[in-house]
mmCIF file of C-alpha atoms in Angstrom:
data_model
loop_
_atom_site.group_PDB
_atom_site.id
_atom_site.type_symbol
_atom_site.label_atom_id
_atom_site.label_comp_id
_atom_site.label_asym_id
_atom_site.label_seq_id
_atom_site.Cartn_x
_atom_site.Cartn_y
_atom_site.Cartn_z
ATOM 1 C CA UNK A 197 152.439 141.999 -51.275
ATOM 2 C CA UNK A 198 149.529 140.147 -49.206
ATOM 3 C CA UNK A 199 150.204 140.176 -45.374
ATOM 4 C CA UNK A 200 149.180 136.781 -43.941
ATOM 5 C CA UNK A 201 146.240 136.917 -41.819
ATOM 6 C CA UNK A 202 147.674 136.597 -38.348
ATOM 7 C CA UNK A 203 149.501 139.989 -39.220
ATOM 8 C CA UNK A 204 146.946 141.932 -39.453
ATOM 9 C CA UNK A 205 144.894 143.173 -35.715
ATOM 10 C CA UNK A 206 146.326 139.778 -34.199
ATOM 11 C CA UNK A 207 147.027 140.161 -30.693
ATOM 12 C CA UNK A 208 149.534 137.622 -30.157
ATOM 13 C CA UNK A 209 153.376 138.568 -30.431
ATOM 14 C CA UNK A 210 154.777 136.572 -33.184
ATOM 15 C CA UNK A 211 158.861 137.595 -34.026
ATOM 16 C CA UNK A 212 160.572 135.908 -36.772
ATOM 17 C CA UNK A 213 162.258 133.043 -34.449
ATOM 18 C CA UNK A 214 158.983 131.776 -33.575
ATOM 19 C CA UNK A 215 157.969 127.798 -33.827
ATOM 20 C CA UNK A 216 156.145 127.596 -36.705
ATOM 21 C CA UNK A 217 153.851 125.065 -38.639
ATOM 22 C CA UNK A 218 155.780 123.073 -40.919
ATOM 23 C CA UNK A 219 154.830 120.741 -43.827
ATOM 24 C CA UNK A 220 155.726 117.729 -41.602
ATOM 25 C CA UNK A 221 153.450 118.337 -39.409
ATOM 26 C CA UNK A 222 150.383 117.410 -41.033
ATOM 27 C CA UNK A 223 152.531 113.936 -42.206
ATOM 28 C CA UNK A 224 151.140 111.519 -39.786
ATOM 29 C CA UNK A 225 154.789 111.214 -38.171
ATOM 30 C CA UNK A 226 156.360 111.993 -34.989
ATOM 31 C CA UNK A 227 156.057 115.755 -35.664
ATOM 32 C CA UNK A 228 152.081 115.338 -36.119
ATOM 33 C CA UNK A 229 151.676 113.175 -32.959
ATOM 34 C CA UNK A 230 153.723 116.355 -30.973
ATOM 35 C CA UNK A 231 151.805 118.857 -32.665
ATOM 36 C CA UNK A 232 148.427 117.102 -31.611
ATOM 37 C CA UNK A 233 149.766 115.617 -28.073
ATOM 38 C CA UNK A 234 151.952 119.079 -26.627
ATOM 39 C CA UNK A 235 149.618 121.823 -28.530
ATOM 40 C CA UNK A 236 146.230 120.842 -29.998
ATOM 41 C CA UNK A 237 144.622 118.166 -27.299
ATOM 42 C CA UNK A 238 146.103 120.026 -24.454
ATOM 43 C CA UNK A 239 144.529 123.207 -25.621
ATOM 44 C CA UNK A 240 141.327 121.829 -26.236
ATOM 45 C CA UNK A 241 141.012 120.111 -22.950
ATOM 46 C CA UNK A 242 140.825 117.049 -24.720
ATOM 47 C CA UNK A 243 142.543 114.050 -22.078
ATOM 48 C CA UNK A 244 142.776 111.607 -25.065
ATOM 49 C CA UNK A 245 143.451 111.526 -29.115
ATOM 50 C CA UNK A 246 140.827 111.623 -30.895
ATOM 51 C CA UNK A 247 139.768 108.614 -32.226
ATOM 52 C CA UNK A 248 139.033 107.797 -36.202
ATOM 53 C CA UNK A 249 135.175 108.048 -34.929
ATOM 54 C CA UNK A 250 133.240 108.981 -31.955
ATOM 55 C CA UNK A 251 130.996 106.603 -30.422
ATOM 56 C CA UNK A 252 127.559 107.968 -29.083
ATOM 57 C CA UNK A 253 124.695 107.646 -27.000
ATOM 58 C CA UNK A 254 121.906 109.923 -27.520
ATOM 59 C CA UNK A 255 119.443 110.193 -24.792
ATOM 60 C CA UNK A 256 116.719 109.040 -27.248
ATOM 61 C CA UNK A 257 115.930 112.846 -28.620
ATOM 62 C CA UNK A 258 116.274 113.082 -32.388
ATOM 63 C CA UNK A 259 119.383 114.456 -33.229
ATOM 64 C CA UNK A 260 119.748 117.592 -35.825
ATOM 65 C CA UNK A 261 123.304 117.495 -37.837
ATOM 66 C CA UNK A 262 125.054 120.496 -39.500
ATOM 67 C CA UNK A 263 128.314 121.451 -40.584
ATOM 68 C CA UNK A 264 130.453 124.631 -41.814
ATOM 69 C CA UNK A 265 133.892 126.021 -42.979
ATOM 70 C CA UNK A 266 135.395 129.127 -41.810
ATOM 71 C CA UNK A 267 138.109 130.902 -43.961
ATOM 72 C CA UNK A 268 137.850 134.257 -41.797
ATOM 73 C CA UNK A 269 140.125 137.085 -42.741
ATOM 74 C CA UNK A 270 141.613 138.593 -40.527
ATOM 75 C CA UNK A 271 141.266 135.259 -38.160
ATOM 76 C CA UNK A 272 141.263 138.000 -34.989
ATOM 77 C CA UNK A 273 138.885 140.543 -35.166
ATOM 78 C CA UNK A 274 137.060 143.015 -32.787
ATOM 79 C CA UNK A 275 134.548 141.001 -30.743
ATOM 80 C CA UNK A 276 136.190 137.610 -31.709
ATOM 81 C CA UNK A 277 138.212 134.979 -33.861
ATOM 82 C CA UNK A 278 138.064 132.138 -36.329
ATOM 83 C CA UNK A 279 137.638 129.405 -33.580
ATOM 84 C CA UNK A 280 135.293 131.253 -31.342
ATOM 85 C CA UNK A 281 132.951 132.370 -34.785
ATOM 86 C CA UNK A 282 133.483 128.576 -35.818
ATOM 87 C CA UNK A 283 132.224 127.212 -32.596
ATOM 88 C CA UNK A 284 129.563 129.778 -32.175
ATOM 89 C CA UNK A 285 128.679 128.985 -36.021
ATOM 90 C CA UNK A 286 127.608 125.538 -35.868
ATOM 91 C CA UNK A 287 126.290 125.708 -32.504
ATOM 92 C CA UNK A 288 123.867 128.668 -33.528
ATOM 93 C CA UNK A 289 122.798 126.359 -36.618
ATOM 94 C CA UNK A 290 121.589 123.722 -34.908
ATOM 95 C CA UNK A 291 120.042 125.777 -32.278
ATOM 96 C CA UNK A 292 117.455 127.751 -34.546
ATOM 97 C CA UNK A 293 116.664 124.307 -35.857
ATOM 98 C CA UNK A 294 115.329 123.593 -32.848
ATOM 99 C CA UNK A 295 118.480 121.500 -31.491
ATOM 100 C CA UNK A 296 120.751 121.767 -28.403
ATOM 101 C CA UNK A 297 124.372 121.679 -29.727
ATOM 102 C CA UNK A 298 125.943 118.104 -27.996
ATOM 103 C CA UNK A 299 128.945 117.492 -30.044
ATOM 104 C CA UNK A 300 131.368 118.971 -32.248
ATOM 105 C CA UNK A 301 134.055 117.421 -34.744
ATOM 106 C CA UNK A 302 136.982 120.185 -35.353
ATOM 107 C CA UNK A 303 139.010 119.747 -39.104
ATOM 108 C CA UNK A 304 142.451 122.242 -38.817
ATOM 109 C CA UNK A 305 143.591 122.680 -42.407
ATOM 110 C CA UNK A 306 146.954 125.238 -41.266
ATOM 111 C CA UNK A 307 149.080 126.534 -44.117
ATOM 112 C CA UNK A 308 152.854 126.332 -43.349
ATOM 113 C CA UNK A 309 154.586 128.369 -41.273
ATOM 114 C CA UNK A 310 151.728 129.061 -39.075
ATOM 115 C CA UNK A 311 153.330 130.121 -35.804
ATOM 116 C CA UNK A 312 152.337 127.993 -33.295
ATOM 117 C CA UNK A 313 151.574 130.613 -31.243
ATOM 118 C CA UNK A 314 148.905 131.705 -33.346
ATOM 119 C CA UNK A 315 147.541 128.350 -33.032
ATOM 120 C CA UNK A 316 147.549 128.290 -29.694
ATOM 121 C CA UNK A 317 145.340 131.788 -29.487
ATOM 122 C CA UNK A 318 143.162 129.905 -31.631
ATOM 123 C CA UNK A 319 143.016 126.559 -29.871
ATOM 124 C CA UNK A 320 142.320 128.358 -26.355
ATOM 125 C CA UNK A 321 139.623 130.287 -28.089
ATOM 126 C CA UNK A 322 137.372 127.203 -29.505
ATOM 127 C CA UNK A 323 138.258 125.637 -25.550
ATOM 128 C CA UNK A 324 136.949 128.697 -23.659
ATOM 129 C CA UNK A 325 133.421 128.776 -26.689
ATOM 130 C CA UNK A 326 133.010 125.168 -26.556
ATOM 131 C CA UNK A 327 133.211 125.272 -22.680
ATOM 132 C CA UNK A 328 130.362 128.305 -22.726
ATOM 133 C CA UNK A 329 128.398 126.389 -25.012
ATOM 134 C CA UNK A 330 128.558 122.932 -22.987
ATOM 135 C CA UNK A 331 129.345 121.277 -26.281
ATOM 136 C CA UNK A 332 131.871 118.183 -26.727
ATOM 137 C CA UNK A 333 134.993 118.227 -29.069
ATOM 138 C CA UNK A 334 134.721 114.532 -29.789
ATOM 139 C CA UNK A 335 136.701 113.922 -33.233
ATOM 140 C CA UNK A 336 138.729 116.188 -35.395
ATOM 141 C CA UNK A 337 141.336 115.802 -37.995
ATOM 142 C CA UNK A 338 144.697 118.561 -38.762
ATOM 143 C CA UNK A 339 146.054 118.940 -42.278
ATOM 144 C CA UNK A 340 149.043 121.064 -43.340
ATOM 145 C CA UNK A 341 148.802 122.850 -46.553
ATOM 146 C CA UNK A 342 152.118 124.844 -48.407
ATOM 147 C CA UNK A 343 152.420 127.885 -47.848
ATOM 148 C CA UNK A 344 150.601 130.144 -49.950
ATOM 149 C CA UNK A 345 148.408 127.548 -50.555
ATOM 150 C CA UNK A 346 145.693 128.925 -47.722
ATOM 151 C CA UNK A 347 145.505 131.256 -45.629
ATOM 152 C CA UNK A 348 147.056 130.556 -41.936
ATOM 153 C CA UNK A 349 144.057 128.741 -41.346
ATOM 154 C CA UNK A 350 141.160 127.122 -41.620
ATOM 155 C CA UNK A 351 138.301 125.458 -39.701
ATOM 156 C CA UNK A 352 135.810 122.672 -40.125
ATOM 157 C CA UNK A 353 133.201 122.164 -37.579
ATOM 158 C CA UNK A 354 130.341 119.774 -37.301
ATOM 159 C CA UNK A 355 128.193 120.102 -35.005
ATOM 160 C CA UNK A 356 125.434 117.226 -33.883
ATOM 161 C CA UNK A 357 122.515 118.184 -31.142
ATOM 162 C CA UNK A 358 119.382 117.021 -30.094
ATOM 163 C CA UNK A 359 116.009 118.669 -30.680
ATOM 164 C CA UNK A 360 113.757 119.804 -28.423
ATOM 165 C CA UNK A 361 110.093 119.756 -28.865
ATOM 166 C CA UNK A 362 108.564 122.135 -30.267
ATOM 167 C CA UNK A 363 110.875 121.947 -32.798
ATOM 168 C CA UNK A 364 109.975 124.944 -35.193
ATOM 169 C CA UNK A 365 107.901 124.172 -38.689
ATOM 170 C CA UNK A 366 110.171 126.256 -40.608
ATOM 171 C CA UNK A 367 109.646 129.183 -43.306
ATOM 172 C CA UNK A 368 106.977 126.979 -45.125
ATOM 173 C CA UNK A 369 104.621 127.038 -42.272
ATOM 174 C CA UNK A 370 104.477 131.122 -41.904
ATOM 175 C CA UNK A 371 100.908 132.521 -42.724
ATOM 176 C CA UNK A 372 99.586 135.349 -43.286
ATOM 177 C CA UNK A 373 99.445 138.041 -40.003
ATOM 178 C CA UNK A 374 102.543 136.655 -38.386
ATOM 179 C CA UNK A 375 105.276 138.564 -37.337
ATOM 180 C CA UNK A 376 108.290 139.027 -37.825
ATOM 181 C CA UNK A 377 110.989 139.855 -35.287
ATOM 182 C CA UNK A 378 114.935 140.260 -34.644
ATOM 183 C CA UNK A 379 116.550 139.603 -31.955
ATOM 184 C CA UNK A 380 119.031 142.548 -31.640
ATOM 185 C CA UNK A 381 121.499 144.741 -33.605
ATOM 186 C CA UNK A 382 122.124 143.920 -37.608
ATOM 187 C CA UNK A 383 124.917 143.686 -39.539
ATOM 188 C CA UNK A 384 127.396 144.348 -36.808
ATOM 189 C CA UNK A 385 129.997 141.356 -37.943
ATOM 190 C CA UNK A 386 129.848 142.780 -41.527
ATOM 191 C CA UNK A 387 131.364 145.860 -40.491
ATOM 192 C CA UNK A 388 133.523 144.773 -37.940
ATOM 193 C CA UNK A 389 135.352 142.392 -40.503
ATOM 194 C CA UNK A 390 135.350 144.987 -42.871
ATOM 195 C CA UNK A 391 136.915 147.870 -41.073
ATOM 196 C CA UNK A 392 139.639 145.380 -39.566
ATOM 197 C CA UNK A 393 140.699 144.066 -42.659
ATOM 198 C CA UNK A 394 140.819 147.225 -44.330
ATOM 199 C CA UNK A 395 142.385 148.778 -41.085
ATOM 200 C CA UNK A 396 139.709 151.208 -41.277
ATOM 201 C CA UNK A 397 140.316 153.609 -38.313
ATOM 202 C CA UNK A 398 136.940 153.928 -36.747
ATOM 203 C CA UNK A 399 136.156 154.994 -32.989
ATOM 204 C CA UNK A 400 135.310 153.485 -31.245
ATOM 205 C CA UNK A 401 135.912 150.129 -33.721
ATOM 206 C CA UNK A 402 132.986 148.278 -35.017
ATOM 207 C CA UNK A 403 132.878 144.987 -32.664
ATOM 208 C CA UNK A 404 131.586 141.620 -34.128
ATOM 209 C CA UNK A 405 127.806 139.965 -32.350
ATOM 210 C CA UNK A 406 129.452 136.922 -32.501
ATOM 211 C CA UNK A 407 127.774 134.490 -29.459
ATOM 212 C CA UNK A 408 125.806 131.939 -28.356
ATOM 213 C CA UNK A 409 121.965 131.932 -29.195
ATOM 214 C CA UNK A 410 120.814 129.282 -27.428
ATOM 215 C CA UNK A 411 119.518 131.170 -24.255
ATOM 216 C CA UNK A 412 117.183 133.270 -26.164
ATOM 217 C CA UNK A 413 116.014 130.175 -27.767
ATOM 218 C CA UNK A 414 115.208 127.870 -24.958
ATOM 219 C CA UNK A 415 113.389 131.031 -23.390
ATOM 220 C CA UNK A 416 111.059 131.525 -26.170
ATOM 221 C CA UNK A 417 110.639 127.832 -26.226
ATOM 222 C CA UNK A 418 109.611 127.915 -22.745
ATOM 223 C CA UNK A 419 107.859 131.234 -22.933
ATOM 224 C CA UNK A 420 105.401 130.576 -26.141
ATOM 225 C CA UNK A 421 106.050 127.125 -27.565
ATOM 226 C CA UNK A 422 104.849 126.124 -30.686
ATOM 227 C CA UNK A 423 103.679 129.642 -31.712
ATOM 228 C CA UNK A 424 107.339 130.504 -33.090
ATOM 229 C CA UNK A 425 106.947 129.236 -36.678
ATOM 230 C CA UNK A 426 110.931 129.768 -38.255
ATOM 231 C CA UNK A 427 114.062 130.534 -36.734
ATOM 232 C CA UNK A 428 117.375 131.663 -38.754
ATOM 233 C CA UNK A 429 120.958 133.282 -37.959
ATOM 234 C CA UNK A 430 121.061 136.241 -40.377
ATOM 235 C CA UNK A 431 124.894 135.388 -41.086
ATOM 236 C CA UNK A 432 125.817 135.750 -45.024
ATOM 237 C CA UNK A 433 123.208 137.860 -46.916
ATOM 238 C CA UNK A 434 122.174 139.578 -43.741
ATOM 239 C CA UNK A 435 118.680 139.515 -42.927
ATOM 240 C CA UNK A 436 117.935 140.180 -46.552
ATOM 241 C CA UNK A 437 118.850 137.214 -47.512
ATOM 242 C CA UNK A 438 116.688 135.076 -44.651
ATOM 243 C CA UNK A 439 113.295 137.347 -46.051
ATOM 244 C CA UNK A 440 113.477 136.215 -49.198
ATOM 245 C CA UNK A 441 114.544 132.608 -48.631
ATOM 246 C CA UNK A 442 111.741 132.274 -45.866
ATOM 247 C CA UNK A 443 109.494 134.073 -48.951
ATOM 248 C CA UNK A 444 110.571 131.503 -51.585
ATOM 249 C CA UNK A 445 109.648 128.958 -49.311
ATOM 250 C CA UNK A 446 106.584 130.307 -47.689
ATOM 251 C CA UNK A 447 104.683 132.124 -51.007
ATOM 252 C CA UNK A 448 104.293 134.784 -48.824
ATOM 253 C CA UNK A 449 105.317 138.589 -49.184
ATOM 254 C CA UNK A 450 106.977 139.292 -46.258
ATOM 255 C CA UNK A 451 107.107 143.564 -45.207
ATOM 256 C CA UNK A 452 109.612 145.188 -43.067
ATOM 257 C CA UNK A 453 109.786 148.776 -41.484
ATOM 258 C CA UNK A 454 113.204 150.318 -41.741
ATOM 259 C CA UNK A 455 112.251 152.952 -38.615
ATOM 260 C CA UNK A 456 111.750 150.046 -36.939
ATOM 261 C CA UNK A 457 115.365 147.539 -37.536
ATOM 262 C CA UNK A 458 117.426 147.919 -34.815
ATOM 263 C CA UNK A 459 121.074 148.880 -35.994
ATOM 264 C CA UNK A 460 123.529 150.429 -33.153
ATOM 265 C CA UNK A 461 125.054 153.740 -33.706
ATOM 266 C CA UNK A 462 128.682 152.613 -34.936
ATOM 267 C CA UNK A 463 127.327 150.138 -37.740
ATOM 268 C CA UNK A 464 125.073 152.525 -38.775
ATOM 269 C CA UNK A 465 127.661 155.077 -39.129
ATOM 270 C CA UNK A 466 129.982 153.117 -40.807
ATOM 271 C CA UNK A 467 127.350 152.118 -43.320
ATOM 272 C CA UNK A 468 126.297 155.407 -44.282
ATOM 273 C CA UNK A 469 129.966 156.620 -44.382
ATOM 274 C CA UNK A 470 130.852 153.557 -47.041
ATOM 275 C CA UNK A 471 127.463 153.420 -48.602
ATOM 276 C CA UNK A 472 126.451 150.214 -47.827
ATOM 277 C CA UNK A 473 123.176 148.185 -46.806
ATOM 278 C CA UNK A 474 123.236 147.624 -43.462
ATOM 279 C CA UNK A 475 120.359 144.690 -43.988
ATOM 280 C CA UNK A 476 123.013 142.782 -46.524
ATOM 281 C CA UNK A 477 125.528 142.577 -43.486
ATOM 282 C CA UNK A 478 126.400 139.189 -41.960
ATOM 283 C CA UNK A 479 125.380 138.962 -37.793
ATOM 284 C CA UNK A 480 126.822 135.898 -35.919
ATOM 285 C CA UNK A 481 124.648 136.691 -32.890
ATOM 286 C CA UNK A 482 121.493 137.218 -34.650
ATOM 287 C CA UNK A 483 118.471 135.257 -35.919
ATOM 288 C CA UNK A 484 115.461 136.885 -36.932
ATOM 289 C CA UNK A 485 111.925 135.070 -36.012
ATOM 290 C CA UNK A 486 108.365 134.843 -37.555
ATOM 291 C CA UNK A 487 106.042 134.098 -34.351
ATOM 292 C CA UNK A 488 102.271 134.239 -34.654
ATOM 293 C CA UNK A 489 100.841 137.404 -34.316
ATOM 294 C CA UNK A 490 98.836 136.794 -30.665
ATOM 295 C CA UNK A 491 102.183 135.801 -29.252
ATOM 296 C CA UNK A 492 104.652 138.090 -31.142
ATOM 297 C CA UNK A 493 104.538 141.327 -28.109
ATOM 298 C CA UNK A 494 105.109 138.391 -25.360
ATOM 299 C CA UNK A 495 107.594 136.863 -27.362
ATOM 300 C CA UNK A 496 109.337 140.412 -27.727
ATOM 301 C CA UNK A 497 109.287 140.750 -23.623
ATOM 302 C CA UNK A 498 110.739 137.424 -23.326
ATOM 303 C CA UNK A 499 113.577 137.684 -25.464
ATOM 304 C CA UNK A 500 114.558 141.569 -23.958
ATOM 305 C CA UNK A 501 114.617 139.620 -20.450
ATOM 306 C CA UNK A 502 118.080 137.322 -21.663
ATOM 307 C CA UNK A 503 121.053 139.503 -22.279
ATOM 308 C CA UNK A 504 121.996 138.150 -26.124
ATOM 309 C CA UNK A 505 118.429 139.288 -26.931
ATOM 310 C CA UNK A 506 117.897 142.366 -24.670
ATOM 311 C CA UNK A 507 117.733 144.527 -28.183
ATOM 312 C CA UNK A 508 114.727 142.357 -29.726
ATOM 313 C CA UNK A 509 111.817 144.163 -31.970
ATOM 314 C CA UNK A 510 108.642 143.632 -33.991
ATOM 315 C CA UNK A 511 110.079 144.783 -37.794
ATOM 316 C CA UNK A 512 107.585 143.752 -39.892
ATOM 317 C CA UNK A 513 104.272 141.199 -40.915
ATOM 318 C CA UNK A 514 104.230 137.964 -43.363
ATOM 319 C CA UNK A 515 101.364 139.365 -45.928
ATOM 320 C CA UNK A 516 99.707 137.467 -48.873
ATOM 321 C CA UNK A 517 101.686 136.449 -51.651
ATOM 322 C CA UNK A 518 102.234 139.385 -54.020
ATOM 323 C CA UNK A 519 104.066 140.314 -57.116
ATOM 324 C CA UNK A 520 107.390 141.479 -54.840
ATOM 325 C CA UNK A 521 108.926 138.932 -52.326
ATOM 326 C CA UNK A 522 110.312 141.295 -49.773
ATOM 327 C CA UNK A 523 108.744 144.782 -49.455
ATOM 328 C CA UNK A 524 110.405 147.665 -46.855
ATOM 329 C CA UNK A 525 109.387 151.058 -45.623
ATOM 330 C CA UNK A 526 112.118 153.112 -46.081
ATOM 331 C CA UNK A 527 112.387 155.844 -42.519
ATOM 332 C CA UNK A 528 110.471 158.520 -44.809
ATOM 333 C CA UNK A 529 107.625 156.718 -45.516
ATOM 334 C CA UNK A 530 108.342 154.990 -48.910
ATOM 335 C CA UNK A 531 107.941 151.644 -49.627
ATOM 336 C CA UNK A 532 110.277 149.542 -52.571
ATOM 337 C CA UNK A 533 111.365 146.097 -53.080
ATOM 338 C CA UNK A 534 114.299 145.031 -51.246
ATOM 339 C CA UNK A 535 116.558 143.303 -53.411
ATOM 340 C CA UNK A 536 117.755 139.995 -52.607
ATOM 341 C CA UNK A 537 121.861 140.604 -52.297
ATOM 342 C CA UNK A 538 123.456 138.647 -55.220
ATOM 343 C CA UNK A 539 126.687 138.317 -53.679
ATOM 344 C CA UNK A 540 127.973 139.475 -50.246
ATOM 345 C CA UNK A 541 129.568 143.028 -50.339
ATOM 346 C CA UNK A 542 132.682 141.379 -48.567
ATOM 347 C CA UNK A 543 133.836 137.635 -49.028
ATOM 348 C CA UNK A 544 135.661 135.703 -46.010
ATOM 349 C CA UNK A 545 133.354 137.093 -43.645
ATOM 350 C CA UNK A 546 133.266 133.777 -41.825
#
């Protein structure tokens, strides 16, 4: 028999005589307007309902827009949770876009018999992101959902920031010579879901990147401009699947150096213990870069200077257009296609 999700590595203390979620609460009654005036708005910080829509006034920037759905499992997990990874999520979109994250919509869909305390853990997580990322909780909606019918719960956030010049080109504007760069440790949330939802007992535990990404990119904006060509959060697909999206779109081969990925001793263990690709695992506190080539050691030194990014490095070139999208140097010296993933190696990863 399934466990539900808050069973498994939740830290809240749930007993059977807990307040739950209840069908009724997602009816628009009296039980809704509790749920949303006692537990939701309070825990958000939020000092009145939300309305139908948010009014707003943009300083006169253009604005970027994105939007996501997270079905974590399990919604607590080393290094973080469903509403801190949904938070960091959208806000991390519209930052390598070249946006800073404003305002944020939040959709609950909760399957009943939630406990509420669950919620709660959940609620003061997205308050305490959404406060670190100076972003605005400004509409939302909460639906309630049978139970068995989902799976404790899940979030919808939009996100809505304005961009900064120099906005990046994006992958169609890489050329030949530039390089390409990460900004840290791969495939670290992969694993981290992984081994917690299959209770894998690793020491220490794999702990997910999950954060914000904004400080490394308003450095490099300030540090070298308009040289950074493409931006992207390596979340589903890894950075595998970022190379050969940005090679699609570019026409351009792009070649990485396996010596020279940075992966941290505990995913890379775990990978080689499971047998699996550390470059197809998701990072939530990870982009990877393609910065001109004159700029690309400064651009390095700037990013190891702010803490999300102090594990930065050069792994590879954009080359001509050949025959193979995505080419890598394995550590002894061969080089082979790297596959694009055609599916990730664990679903619900965010």
């Amino acid at each position: 028999m399934a466990h539900p999700a808050w069973l498994l590595n939740c830290p809240v203390s749930v007993s059977a005589q807990s307040d739950c979620v209840t069908l009724a609460h997602g009816e628009g009654g009296r039980l809704m307007r509790r749920l949303l005036d006692q537990i939701v708005h309070p825990s958000l910080g939020c000092t009145l309902p939300f309305a139908d829509a948010a009014i707003l006034q943009p300083a006169g920037n253009r604005l970027a827009f994105s939007t996501d759905s997270y079905v974590v499992s399990p919604i607590f997990f080393p290094g973080g949770d469903i509403g801190s990874l949904a938070v960091y999520g959208t806000c991390n979109d519209l930052a390598v876009s070249g946006a800073i994250p404003r305002w944020l919509s939040l959709s609950l869909i909760l399957e009943e018999g939630l406990p509420i305390a669950v919620l709660e853990k959940v609620l003061h997580s997205i308050a305490q992101t959404t406060a670190e990322c100076q972003v605005q909780i400004i509409t939302g909606d909460t639906k309630v959902v049978p139970h068995g019918e989902a799976d404790g719960i899940f979030l919808n956030t939009t996100g809505i920031g304005e961009l900064m010049e120099p906005v990046p080109p994006g992958a169609e504007s890489l050329q030949e010579g530039d390089v390409l760069i990460t900004s840290g440790h791969i495939g670290r949330h992969g694993i981290a879901i992984l081994a917690a939802r299959e209770q894998l007992d690793f020491h220490p535990a794999p702990s997910s990147d999950g954060a914000l990404l904004l400080p490394a990119i308003s450095a490099l904006r300030t540090g070298i401009g308009s040289e950074v060509r493409a931006m992207r959060d390596a979340t589903r697909g890894g950075i595998t699947a970022v190379l050969h999206e940005w090679a699609i779109a570019s026409q351009k081969t792009l070649f990485v150096d396996e010596s020279c990925i940075p992966i941290d001793a505990v995913t890379r263990s775990a990978c080689e213990l499971l047998g699996l690709e550390p470059l197809h695992l998701a990072c939530e506190g990870t982009m990877l870069m393609a910065v001109s080539a004159q700029h690309a050691e400064e651009a390095v030194s700037i990013l190891r200077k702010v803490e999300i990014s102090r594990h930065a490095a050069i792994i590879g070139r954009v080359e001509s257009r050949a025959v193979t999208p995505v080419i890598i140097r394995r550590t002894l010296g061969r080089e082979q296609s790297l596959d694009e993933p055609s599916g990730s190696p664990l679903p619900r990863i965010c």
